[in-house]
mmCIF file of C-alpha atoms in Angstrom:
data_model
loop_
_atom_site.group_PDB
_atom_site.id
_atom_site.type_symbol
_atom_site.label_atom_id
_atom_site.label_comp_id
_atom_site.label_asym_id
_atom_site.label_seq_id
_atom_site.Cartn_x
_atom_site.Cartn_y
_atom_site.Cartn_z
ATOM 1 C CA MET U 1 104.093 64.419 76.408
ATOM 2 C CA ALA U 2 107.336 66.146 76.611
ATOM 3 C CA ASP U 3 109.822 65.247 78.934
ATOM 4 C CA LYS U 4 110.524 69.775 79.568
ATOM 5 C CA THR U 5 107.924 72.544 79.351
ATOM 6 C CA HIS U 6 107.106 75.927 78.802
ATOM 7 C CA ILE U 7 104.628 76.048 81.518
ATOM 8 C CA GLU U 8 105.523 77.754 84.848
ATOM 9 C CA TRP U 9 105.006 75.730 87.324
ATOM 10 C CA THR U 10 106.014 72.125 86.405
ATOM 11 C CA ASP U 11 108.968 70.329 85.053
ATOM 12 C CA ALA U 12 107.226 67.780 82.478
ATOM 13 C CA THR U 13 103.968 66.678 80.977
ATOM 14 C CA TRP U 14 101.888 63.814 80.391
ATOM 15 C CA ASN U 15 99.456 62.917 78.206
ATOM 16 C CA PRO U 16 98.555 59.199 78.222
ATOM 17 C CA ILE U 17 94.701 60.348 78.489
ATOM 18 C CA THR U 18 93.760 62.732 75.438
ATOM 19 C CA GLY U 19 90.822 64.537 74.469
ATOM 20 C CA CYS U 20 87.886 65.899 75.960
ATOM 21 C CA SER U 21 84.787 68.236 75.622
ATOM 22 C CA VAL U 22 83.689 71.772 75.895
ATOM 23 C CA VAL U 23 81.788 72.484 79.385
ATOM 24 C CA SER U 24 82.774 76.440 80.371
ATOM 25 C CA PRO U 25 84.435 79.551 79.652
ATOM 26 C CA GLY U 26 87.565 78.720 80.177
ATOM 27 C CA CYS U 27 87.726 76.254 77.198
ATOM 28 C CA THR U 28 87.144 79.146 74.553
ATOM 29 C CA ASN U 29 91.039 79.186 73.916
ATOM 30 C CA CYS U 30 92.174 76.185 75.028
ATOM 31 C CA TYR U 31 96.049 76.058 73.747
ATOM 32 C CA ALA U 32 95.408 71.515 73.549
ATOM 33 C CA MET U 33 91.423 71.655 71.718
ATOM 34 C CA LYS U 34 93.367 73.810 69.090
ATOM 35 C CA LEU U 35 96.685 72.560 68.914
ATOM 36 C CA ALA U 36 95.311 68.697 68.707
ATOM 37 C CA GLY U 37 92.855 70.969 66.007
ATOM 38 C CA THR U 38 95.668 71.988 63.577
ATOM 39 C CA ARG U 39 99.736 70.834 63.889
ATOM 40 C CA LEU U 40 98.976 67.761 65.370
ATOM 41 C CA GLN U 41 95.656 66.936 63.628
ATOM 42 C CA HIS U 42 97.066 63.731 62.158
ATOM 43 C CA HIS U 43 99.617 62.956 65.061
ATOM 44 C CA PRO U 44 97.950 59.501 66.546
ATOM 45 C CA SER U 45 97.709 60.953 69.583
ATOM 46 C CA ARG U 46 95.129 63.606 68.508
ATOM 47 C CA ALA U 47 93.445 62.312 65.497
ATOM 48 C CA GLY U 48 90.095 62.623 65.261
ATOM 49 C CA LEU U 49 89.397 63.901 68.609
ATOM 50 C CA THR U 50 87.873 67.098 67.166
ATOM 51 C CA ALA U 51 85.897 68.956 65.061
ATOM 52 C CA ALA U 52 86.211 72.287 62.222
ATOM 53 C CA SER U 53 83.651 74.870 63.892
ATOM 54 C CA LYS U 54 84.096 79.021 62.761
ATOM 55 C CA SER U 55 85.862 79.733 65.436
ATOM 56 C CA GLY U 56 88.452 76.631 64.961
ATOM 57 C CA PRO U 57 89.032 73.369 66.309
ATOM 58 C CA VAL U 58 86.372 71.915 69.080
ATOM 59 C CA TRP U 59 86.619 69.116 71.348
ATOM 60 C CA ASN U 60 84.526 66.734 70.032
ATOM 61 C CA GLY U 61 84.325 64.553 73.154
ATOM 62 C CA LYS U 62 86.455 61.385 71.700
ATOM 63 C CA VAL U 63 88.919 60.387 74.440
ATOM 64 C CA ARG U 64 91.677 58.046 73.628
ATOM 65 C CA LEU U 65 94.426 55.736 76.076
ATOM 66 C CA ASN U 66 97.924 56.317 74.556
ATOM 67 C CA ARG U 67 99.718 53.337 76.192
ATOM 68 C CA GLU U 68 102.730 53.835 74.661
ATOM 69 C CA TRP U 69 103.498 56.590 76.857
ATOM 70 C CA LEU U 70 101.433 55.968 79.845
ATOM 71 C CA TYR U 71 104.859 53.754 81.201
ATOM 72 C CA GLN U 72 106.440 57.471 80.547
ATOM 73 C CA PRO U 73 106.974 58.580 84.296
ATOM 74 C CA LEU U 74 108.766 55.480 85.117
ATOM 75 C CA GLU U 75 112.074 56.118 82.863
ATOM 76 C CA TRP U 76 112.284 59.515 84.217
ATOM 77 C CA LYS U 77 114.679 58.311 87.326
ATOM 78 C CA LYS U 78 115.014 62.250 87.941
ATOM 79 C CA PRO U 79 112.550 63.429 90.129
ATOM 80 C CA ARG U 80 110.814 66.055 89.430
ATOM 81 C CA MET U 81 106.880 67.671 88.785
ATOM 82 C CA VAL U 82 104.534 65.926 86.206
ATOM 83 C CA PHE U 83 101.825 68.146 84.862
ATOM 84 C CA VAL U 84 99.119 64.986 84.387
ATOM 85 C CA CYS U 85 96.996 64.780 81.192
ATOM 86 C CA ALA U 86 97.878 68.808 80.645
ATOM 87 C CA HIS U 87 95.818 67.582 77.281
ATOM 88 C CA GLY U 88 92.661 65.709 78.177
ATOM 89 C CA ASP U 89 90.605 65.368 81.463
ATOM 90 C CA LEU U 90 92.084 62.984 83.654
ATOM 91 C CA PHE U 91 88.730 62.628 84.850
ATOM 92 C CA HIS U 92 86.033 63.130 82.000
ATOM 93 C CA GLU U 93 83.250 61.233 81.441
ATOM 94 C CA ASP U 94 83.826 58.923 79.282
ATOM 95 C CA VAL U 95 86.957 58.130 80.388
ATOM 96 C CA PRO U 96 86.726 54.054 81.603
ATOM 97 C CA ASP U 97 87.496 53.765 85.461
ATOM 98 C CA GLU U 98 89.946 51.271 84.216
ATOM 99 C CA TRP U 99 92.239 53.928 82.510
ATOM 100 C CA ILE U 100 92.286 56.607 85.394
ATOM 101 C CA LEU U 101 93.712 53.472 87.605
ATOM 102 C CA ASP U 102 96.347 52.714 85.137
ATOM 103 C CA ILE U 103 97.428 56.283 86.004
ATOM 104 C CA PHE U 104 97.159 55.848 89.300
ATOM 105 C CA THR U 105 98.937 52.680 89.821
ATOM 106 C CA ILE U 106 101.966 54.083 87.536
ATOM 107 C CA MET U 107 101.274 57.322 89.977
ATOM 108 C CA ALA U 108 101.926 55.209 92.932
ATOM 109 C CA ILE U 109 104.913 52.914 91.051
ATOM 110 C CA ALA U 110 106.896 56.354 90.701
ATOM 111 C CA LYS U 111 106.582 57.880 93.572
ATOM 112 C CA GLN U 112 110.118 59.759 93.224
ATOM 113 C CA HIS U 113 108.045 62.528 91.267
ATOM 114 C CA THR U 114 105.040 64.436 92.573
ATOM 115 C CA PHE U 115 102.431 64.117 89.891
ATOM 116 C CA GLN U 116 100.032 68.052 89.409
ATOM 117 C CA VAL U 117 96.662 66.201 88.459
ATOM 118 C CA LEU U 118 94.180 68.733 87.025
ATOM 119 C CA THR U 119 90.259 68.611 86.705
ATOM 120 C CA LYS U 120 86.936 70.439 85.210
ATOM 121 C CA ARG U 121 84.995 67.061 86.760
ATOM 122 C CA ALA U 122 85.509 67.677 90.211
ATOM 123 C CA ASP U 123 82.052 65.622 90.828
ATOM 124 C CA ARG U 124 84.265 62.956 89.258
ATOM 125 C CA MET U 125 87.157 63.297 91.060
ATOM 126 C CA ARG U 126 85.685 62.878 94.024
ATOM 127 C CA GLU U 127 83.430 60.159 93.398
ATOM 128 C CA PHE U 128 86.108 58.424 92.156
ATOM 129 C CA LEU U 129 88.649 58.639 94.633
ATOM 130 C CA SER U 130 86.014 58.640 97.338
ATOM 131 C CA ARG U 131 85.456 54.304 97.394
ATOM 132 C CA PRO U 132 86.952 52.884 100.125
ATOM 133 C CA GLU U 133 90.936 53.537 100.961
ATOM 134 C CA ASP U 134 90.913 49.250 100.888
ATOM 135 C CA ASP U 135 89.044 49.180 97.530
ATOM 136 C CA LEU U 136 91.544 51.857 95.822
ATOM 137 C CA LEU U 137 94.450 50.350 97.177
ATOM 138 C CA GLU U 138 93.586 46.475 96.372
ATOM 139 C CA ALA U 139 92.935 47.822 92.612
ATOM 140 C CA ILE U 140 96.449 49.519 92.456
ATOM 141 C CA TYR U 141 97.457 46.368 94.254
ATOM 142 C CA THR U 142 96.235 44.225 91.351
ATOM 143 C CA ASN U 143 97.663 46.453 88.433
ATOM 144 C CA TRP U 144 100.948 46.520 90.240
ATOM 145 C CA TYR U 145 103.223 43.525 89.384
ATOM 146 C CA SER U 146 102.020 43.680 85.523
ATOM 147 C CA PHE U 147 103.199 46.928 85.366
ATOM 148 C CA ASP U 148 106.282 47.486 87.261
ATOM 149 C CA GLY U 149 107.357 43.031 87.674
ATOM 150 C CA GLY U 150 108.456 43.856 91.287
ATOM 151 C CA ALA U 151 107.080 43.299 94.466
ATOM 152 C CA ARG U 152 104.875 46.216 95.818
ATOM 153 C CA GLU U 153 105.112 48.176 98.213
ATOM 154 C CA VAL U 154 102.801 49.398 101.061
ATOM 155 C CA TRP U 155 100.917 52.776 100.049
ATOM 156 C CA SER U 156 98.988 55.056 102.327
ATOM 157 C CA TRP U 157 95.577 56.089 101.240
ATOM 158 C CA PRO U 158 95.882 59.471 99.733
ATOM 159 C CA LEU U 159 99.188 58.640 97.718
ATOM 160 C CA PRO U 160 101.639 60.726 99.116
ATOM 161 C CA ASN U 161 102.917 62.206 95.452
ATOM 162 C CA VAL U 162 99.061 62.982 93.763
ATOM 163 C CA TRP U 163 98.434 66.491 94.212
ATOM 164 C CA LEU U 164 94.779 66.731 92.642
ATOM 165 C CA GLY U 165 93.628 70.293 91.704
ATOM 166 C CA VAL U 166 90.289 72.361 90.003
ATOM 167 C CA SER U 167 90.293 74.756 87.520
ATOM 168 C CA VAL U 168 88.551 78.153 88.335
ATOM 169 C CA GLU U 169 87.657 80.781 85.574
ATOM 170 C CA ASP U 170 85.373 82.369 87.057
ATOM 171 C CA GLN U 171 83.770 82.642 90.769
ATOM 172 C CA ARG U 172 80.354 80.126 89.500
ATOM 173 C CA ARG U 173 83.695 77.911 88.092
ATOM 174 C CA ALA U 174 84.932 78.396 92.012
ATOM 175 C CA ASP U 175 81.855 77.947 93.880
ATOM 176 C CA GLU U 176 80.642 74.905 91.984
ATOM 177 C CA ARG U 177 84.154 72.438 92.221
ATOM 178 C CA ILE U 178 86.118 73.849 94.932
ATOM 179 C CA PRO U 179 84.078 71.859 97.213
ATOM 180 C CA ALA U 180 84.107 68.871 95.211
ATOM 181 C CA LEU U 181 87.580 69.285 95.829
ATOM 182 C CA LEU U 182 87.771 69.727 99.279
ATOM 183 C CA ASP U 183 85.803 66.357 99.751
ATOM 184 C CA THR U 184 87.832 64.607 98.283
ATOM 185 C CA PRO U 185 90.858 62.727 99.461
ATOM 186 C CA ALA U 186 94.326 64.544 98.586
ATOM 187 C CA ALA U 187 97.863 65.382 99.548
ATOM 188 C CA VAL U 188 97.607 68.283 98.152
ATOM 189 C CA ARG U 189 94.058 70.335 97.098
ATOM 190 C CA TRP U 190 95.662 72.977 95.060
ATOM 191 C CA VAL U 191 93.684 75.631 92.423
ATOM 192 C CA SER U 192 94.481 77.406 88.633
ATOM 193 C CA ALA U 193 92.898 80.248 88.032
ATOM 194 C CA GLU U 194 93.966 80.418 84.789
ATOM 195 C CA PRO U 195 92.525 81.416 81.873
ATOM 196 C CA LEU U 196 91.451 84.301 85.315
ATOM 197 C CA LEU U 197 88.325 86.049 82.940
ATOM 198 C CA GLY U 198 86.609 87.156 86.550
ATOM 199 C CA PRO U 199 86.949 87.986 90.215
ATOM 200 C CA VAL U 200 87.076 85.220 92.131
ATOM 201 C CA ARG U 201 86.901 84.627 96.104
ATOM 202 C CA LEU U 202 88.638 82.253 97.291
ATOM 203 C CA ASP U 203 87.429 82.454 100.465
ATOM 204 C CA ARG U 204 83.899 82.602 100.222
ATOM 205 C CA ILE U 205 82.751 80.098 97.835
ATOM 206 C CA GLY U 206 78.747 79.204 97.688
ATOM 207 C CA GLU U 207 78.328 82.872 99.733
ATOM 208 C CA PHE U 208 74.107 82.385 100.612
ATOM 209 C CA VAL U 209 72.159 85.192 102.041
ATOM 210 C CA ASP U 210 69.237 84.988 104.264
ATOM 211 C CA THR U 211 66.663 87.942 104.150
ATOM 212 C CA PHE U 212 64.509 85.888 106.766
ATOM 213 C CA ALA U 213 61.661 87.852 104.083
ATOM 214 C CA ASP U 214 59.851 84.972 104.622
ATOM 215 C CA CYS U 215 59.041 85.435 108.228
ATOM 216 C CA GLY U 216 59.088 88.992 109.154
ATOM 217 C CA GLY U 217 62.700 89.475 109.948
ATOM 218 C CA HIS U 218 65.668 88.311 111.615
ATOM 219 C CA PRO U 219 64.939 85.575 114.543
ATOM 220 C CA VAL U 220 67.583 87.012 116.864
ATOM 221 C CA PRO U 221 66.311 90.025 119.233
ATOM 222 C CA GLU U 222 69.290 91.496 119.465
ATOM 223 C CA LEU U 223 69.830 92.652 115.864
ATOM 224 C CA PRO U 224 67.884 94.456 113.262
ATOM 225 C CA LEU U 225 64.410 93.119 112.299
ATOM 226 C CA ASP U 226 66.269 94.418 108.014
ATOM 227 C CA THR U 227 69.376 92.343 109.185
ATOM 228 C CA GLN U 228 69.963 89.470 106.698
ATOM 229 C CA ASP U 229 72.987 86.512 107.335
ATOM 230 C CA ALA U 230 75.102 85.949 105.015
ATOM 231 C CA THR U 231 77.117 81.805 104.829
ATOM 232 C CA TRP U 232 79.663 80.401 103.259
ATOM 233 C CA LEU U 233 82.354 77.839 102.909
ATOM 234 C CA ASN U 234 86.275 78.931 103.624
ATOM 235 C CA PRO U 235 87.947 76.826 101.394
ATOM 236 C CA PHE U 236 91.540 78.126 103.495
ATOM 237 C CA LYS U 237 90.663 77.418 106.366
ATOM 238 C CA GLY U 238 88.021 74.286 105.687
ATOM 239 C CA LYS U 239 85.733 75.765 107.584
ATOM 240 C CA TRP U 240 82.013 77.507 107.305
ATOM 241 C CA GLU U 241 81.957 81.127 107.736
ATOM 242 C CA ALA U 242 78.709 83.395 108.687
ATOM 243 C CA GLU U 243 77.757 87.387 109.045
ATOM 244 C CA ALA U 244 75.076 89.180 109.857
ATOM 245 C CA ARG U 245 74.341 91.746 107.230
ATOM 246 C CA ALA U 246 72.773 95.169 106.949
ATOM 247 C CA MET U 247 70.593 95.845 103.492
ATOM 248 C CA ASP U 248 73.280 98.000 101.958
ATOM 249 C CA GLY U 249 76.007 95.236 102.855
ATOM 250 C CA SER U 250 77.687 96.186 105.639
ATOM 251 C CA SER U 251 78.548 94.176 108.141
ATOM 252 C CA ARG U 252 77.176 93.476 111.260
ATOM 253 C CA GLY U 253 79.648 91.039 113.305
ATOM 254 C CA PRO U 254 80.861 87.948 112.878
ATOM 255 C CA LEU U 255 78.161 85.148 113.188
ATOM 256 C CA ASP U 256 77.941 81.397 114.583
ATOM 257 C CA ALA U 257 77.244 80.099 110.954
ATOM 258 C CA GLY U 258 76.018 76.116 112.691
ATOM 259 C CA LEU U 259 77.417 74.020 109.696
ATOM 260 C CA LEU U 260 80.386 71.470 109.931
ATOM 261 C CA HIS U 261 83.091 71.272 106.890
ATOM 262 C CA ASP U 262 84.963 67.250 106.928
ATOM 263 C CA GLY U 263 86.353 67.808 104.123
ATOM 264 C CA GLY U 264 90.216 69.555 104.032
ATOM 265 C CA ARG U 265 91.503 72.553 102.976
ATOM 266 C CA LEU U 266 93.176 74.447 99.792
ATOM 267 C CA ASP U 267 96.876 74.136 99.943
ATOM 268 C CA TRP U 268 97.766 75.715 97.448
ATOM 269 C CA VAL U 269 96.785 78.310 94.498
ATOM 270 C CA VAL U 270 98.455 79.232 90.580
ATOM 271 C CA ALA U 271 96.667 82.340 89.160
ATOM 272 C CA GLY U 272 98.091 83.824 85.492
ATOM 273 C CA GLY U 273 96.154 85.689 81.876
ATOM 274 C CA GLU U 274 94.759 84.118 78.580
ATOM 275 C CA SER U 275 97.793 83.744 76.490
ATOM 276 C CA GLY U 276 97.316 82.740 72.117
ATOM 277 C CA LYS U 277 94.741 84.064 69.515
ATOM 278 C CA GLY U 278 91.637 85.330 70.739
ATOM 279 C CA ALA U 279 92.847 86.066 74.502
ATOM 280 C CA ARG U 280 90.885 87.329 77.115
ATOM 281 C CA PRO U 281 92.209 90.522 79.843
ATOM 282 C CA MET U 282 92.664 89.800 83.287
ATOM 283 C CA HIS U 283 92.063 92.345 84.834
ATOM 284 C CA PRO U 284 94.765 93.022 87.236
ATOM 285 C CA ASP U 285 92.959 93.563 90.151
ATOM 286 C CA TRP U 286 91.087 90.503 89.848
ATOM 287 C CA ALA U 287 94.784 88.530 90.299
ATOM 288 C CA ARG U 288 95.568 91.132 92.826
ATOM 289 C CA SER U 289 92.699 90.056 94.349
ATOM 290 C CA LEU U 290 94.292 86.266 94.581
ATOM 291 C CA ARG U 291 97.396 87.357 95.048
ATOM 292 C CA ASP U 292 96.309 88.978 98.633
ATOM 293 C CA GLN U 293 93.317 86.375 99.515
ATOM 294 C CA CYS U 294 96.971 83.765 100.086
ATOM 295 C CA VAL U 295 98.872 86.207 102.073
ATOM 296 C CA ALA U 296 95.941 86.876 104.109
ATOM 297 C CA ALA U 297 95.899 82.672 104.957
ATOM 298 C CA GLY U 298 99.684 81.515 103.830
ATOM 299 C CA ILE U 299 98.959 79.835 101.115
ATOM 300 C CA PRO U 300 101.226 79.987 98.083
ATOM 301 C CA PHE U 301 100.318 81.734 96.170
ATOM 302 C CA PHE U 302 102.133 81.116 92.348
ATOM 303 C CA PHE U 303 101.807 84.333 89.163
ATOM 304 C CA LYS U 304 101.858 82.279 86.061
ATOM 305 C CA GLN U 305 102.015 84.731 83.474
ATOM 306 C CA TRP U 306 99.648 87.879 82.436
ATOM 307 C CA GLY U 307 98.558 86.596 79.005
ATOM 308 C CA ASN U 308 98.574 88.534 76.301
ATOM 309 C CA TYR U 309 97.877 91.417 78.318
ATOM 310 C CA ALA U 310 99.839 93.670 81.286
ATOM 311 C CA PRO U 311 99.227 96.574 83.100
ATOM 312 C CA LEU U 312 100.376 99.736 81.204
ATOM 313 C CA LEU U 313 103.008 101.366 83.707
ATOM 314 C CA GLY U 314 102.176 104.877 84.411
ATOM 315 C CA ALA U 315 99.318 105.152 82.160
ATOM 316 C CA MET U 316 95.458 105.821 83.504
ATOM 317 C CA PRO U 317 93.484 105.687 84.009
ATOM 318 C CA PRO U 318 95.924 102.746 86.152
ATOM 319 C CA ASP U 319 94.223 99.926 84.633
ATOM 320 C CA THR U 320 94.895 100.473 81.866
ATOM 321 C CA MET U 321 96.452 97.277 79.404
ATOM 322 C CA PHE U 322 98.378 96.497 76.956
ATOM 323 C CA HIS U 323 98.300 93.909 74.023
ATOM 324 C CA ALA U 324 101.770 91.317 73.914
ATOM 325 C CA THR U 325 103.446 88.722 73.363
ATOM 326 C CA LYS U 326 103.064 85.891 76.917
ATOM 327 C CA LYS U 327 106.831 86.318 76.977
ATOM 328 C CA ILE U 328 106.928 90.607 76.848
ATOM 329 C CA ALA U 329 103.718 90.511 78.911
ATOM 330 C CA GLY U 330 105.608 88.209 81.485
ATOM 331 C CA ARG U 331 104.642 87.053 84.949
ATOM 332 C CA VAL U 332 105.740 90.048 87.480
ATOM 333 C CA LEU U 333 102.521 90.775 89.488
ATOM 334 C CA ASP U 334 103.452 94.621 91.052
ATOM 335 C CA GLY U 335 107.405 94.127 90.480
ATOM 336 C CA ILE U 336 107.634 90.650 92.070
ATOM 337 C CA GLU U 337 107.706 87.182 90.696
ATOM 338 C CA HIS U 338 105.470 84.677 92.569
ATOM 339 C CA ASN U 339 107.022 81.172 92.384
ATOM 340 C CA ALA U 340 106.023 79.721 95.817
ATOM 341 C CA MET U 341 104.644 76.453 95.916
ATOM 342 C CA PRO U 342 103.971 73.565 99.033
ATOM 343 C CA GLY U 343 106.476 73.055 100.966
ATOM 344 C CA SER U 344 108.837 74.863 98.505
ATOM 345 C CA VAL U 345 109.214 71.630 96.547
ATOM 346 C CA ARG U 346 110.908 71.657 93.559
ATOM 347 C CA HIS U 347 112.455 68.456 91.889
ATOM 348 C CA GLY U 348 113.160 70.754 88.623
#
């Protein structure tokens, strides 16, 4: 854990829980995993959390509560952005509910900070945090005195200083994780598209196309029989949308989706390419698309980094990339450094 960090969108990292397991392609070159199996392999917080493989250290699924670090945010008096469990996943399937509750208690007490939680286990996050509000707050209050020694304060739920986010490296993971995020009570909901490994339409999650092949064609008389209906969830608006399409995919106009969405909306998007050994290039258009989607929706967009590959300016074809260090590649997208955050919040 560190009171200082090189992660551009936060001020400090807090690692009360370490250890994880690989669940999707975005985990392949996880920096925390490689670090836990090399330089920190003998550190008490990391020892025994990885296994050797031909491609290097790999998380073995074990998780650890580092209780000596649990209270660290209470010692930081100056307000700051705090990335929670940067070297693990707070909602990993083997993290006990009691550990999660302890961490939420600390976040409630340390109200001067803004805590940024990021998970790949969106379903478990939704399950844990969708319990009755009174039950969650009472559980936090039960912990409060033993942690702080002072009188508890009255909080509303969700905690206003906790941002909940999911990692999405491609469209499949966006479709899987974002609906659960939107269904989870949160003051701020955000997405980290890093490492970005493919194009992602955040404004069209879980798109489904009905061809009406089993009923002889489209049921609306005013539309051609070969019309198809496409339906998707738009997290920026927090609503279902639909349109009629021709067989070639061209639009024949909007439709009433006929579905209600009871969840929230996305409030922030972070995007970035991969860095480190074995880094996979991010196509410039993938980052541009996310930027443009956020601009169209009026949502803050933060471009974290190109990673180890960046566009070669003036090259032909224009999407030619060159290999470089993260520092040389930089974090400027089409001449602009994007640093937007929800409500222009930044403590450090």
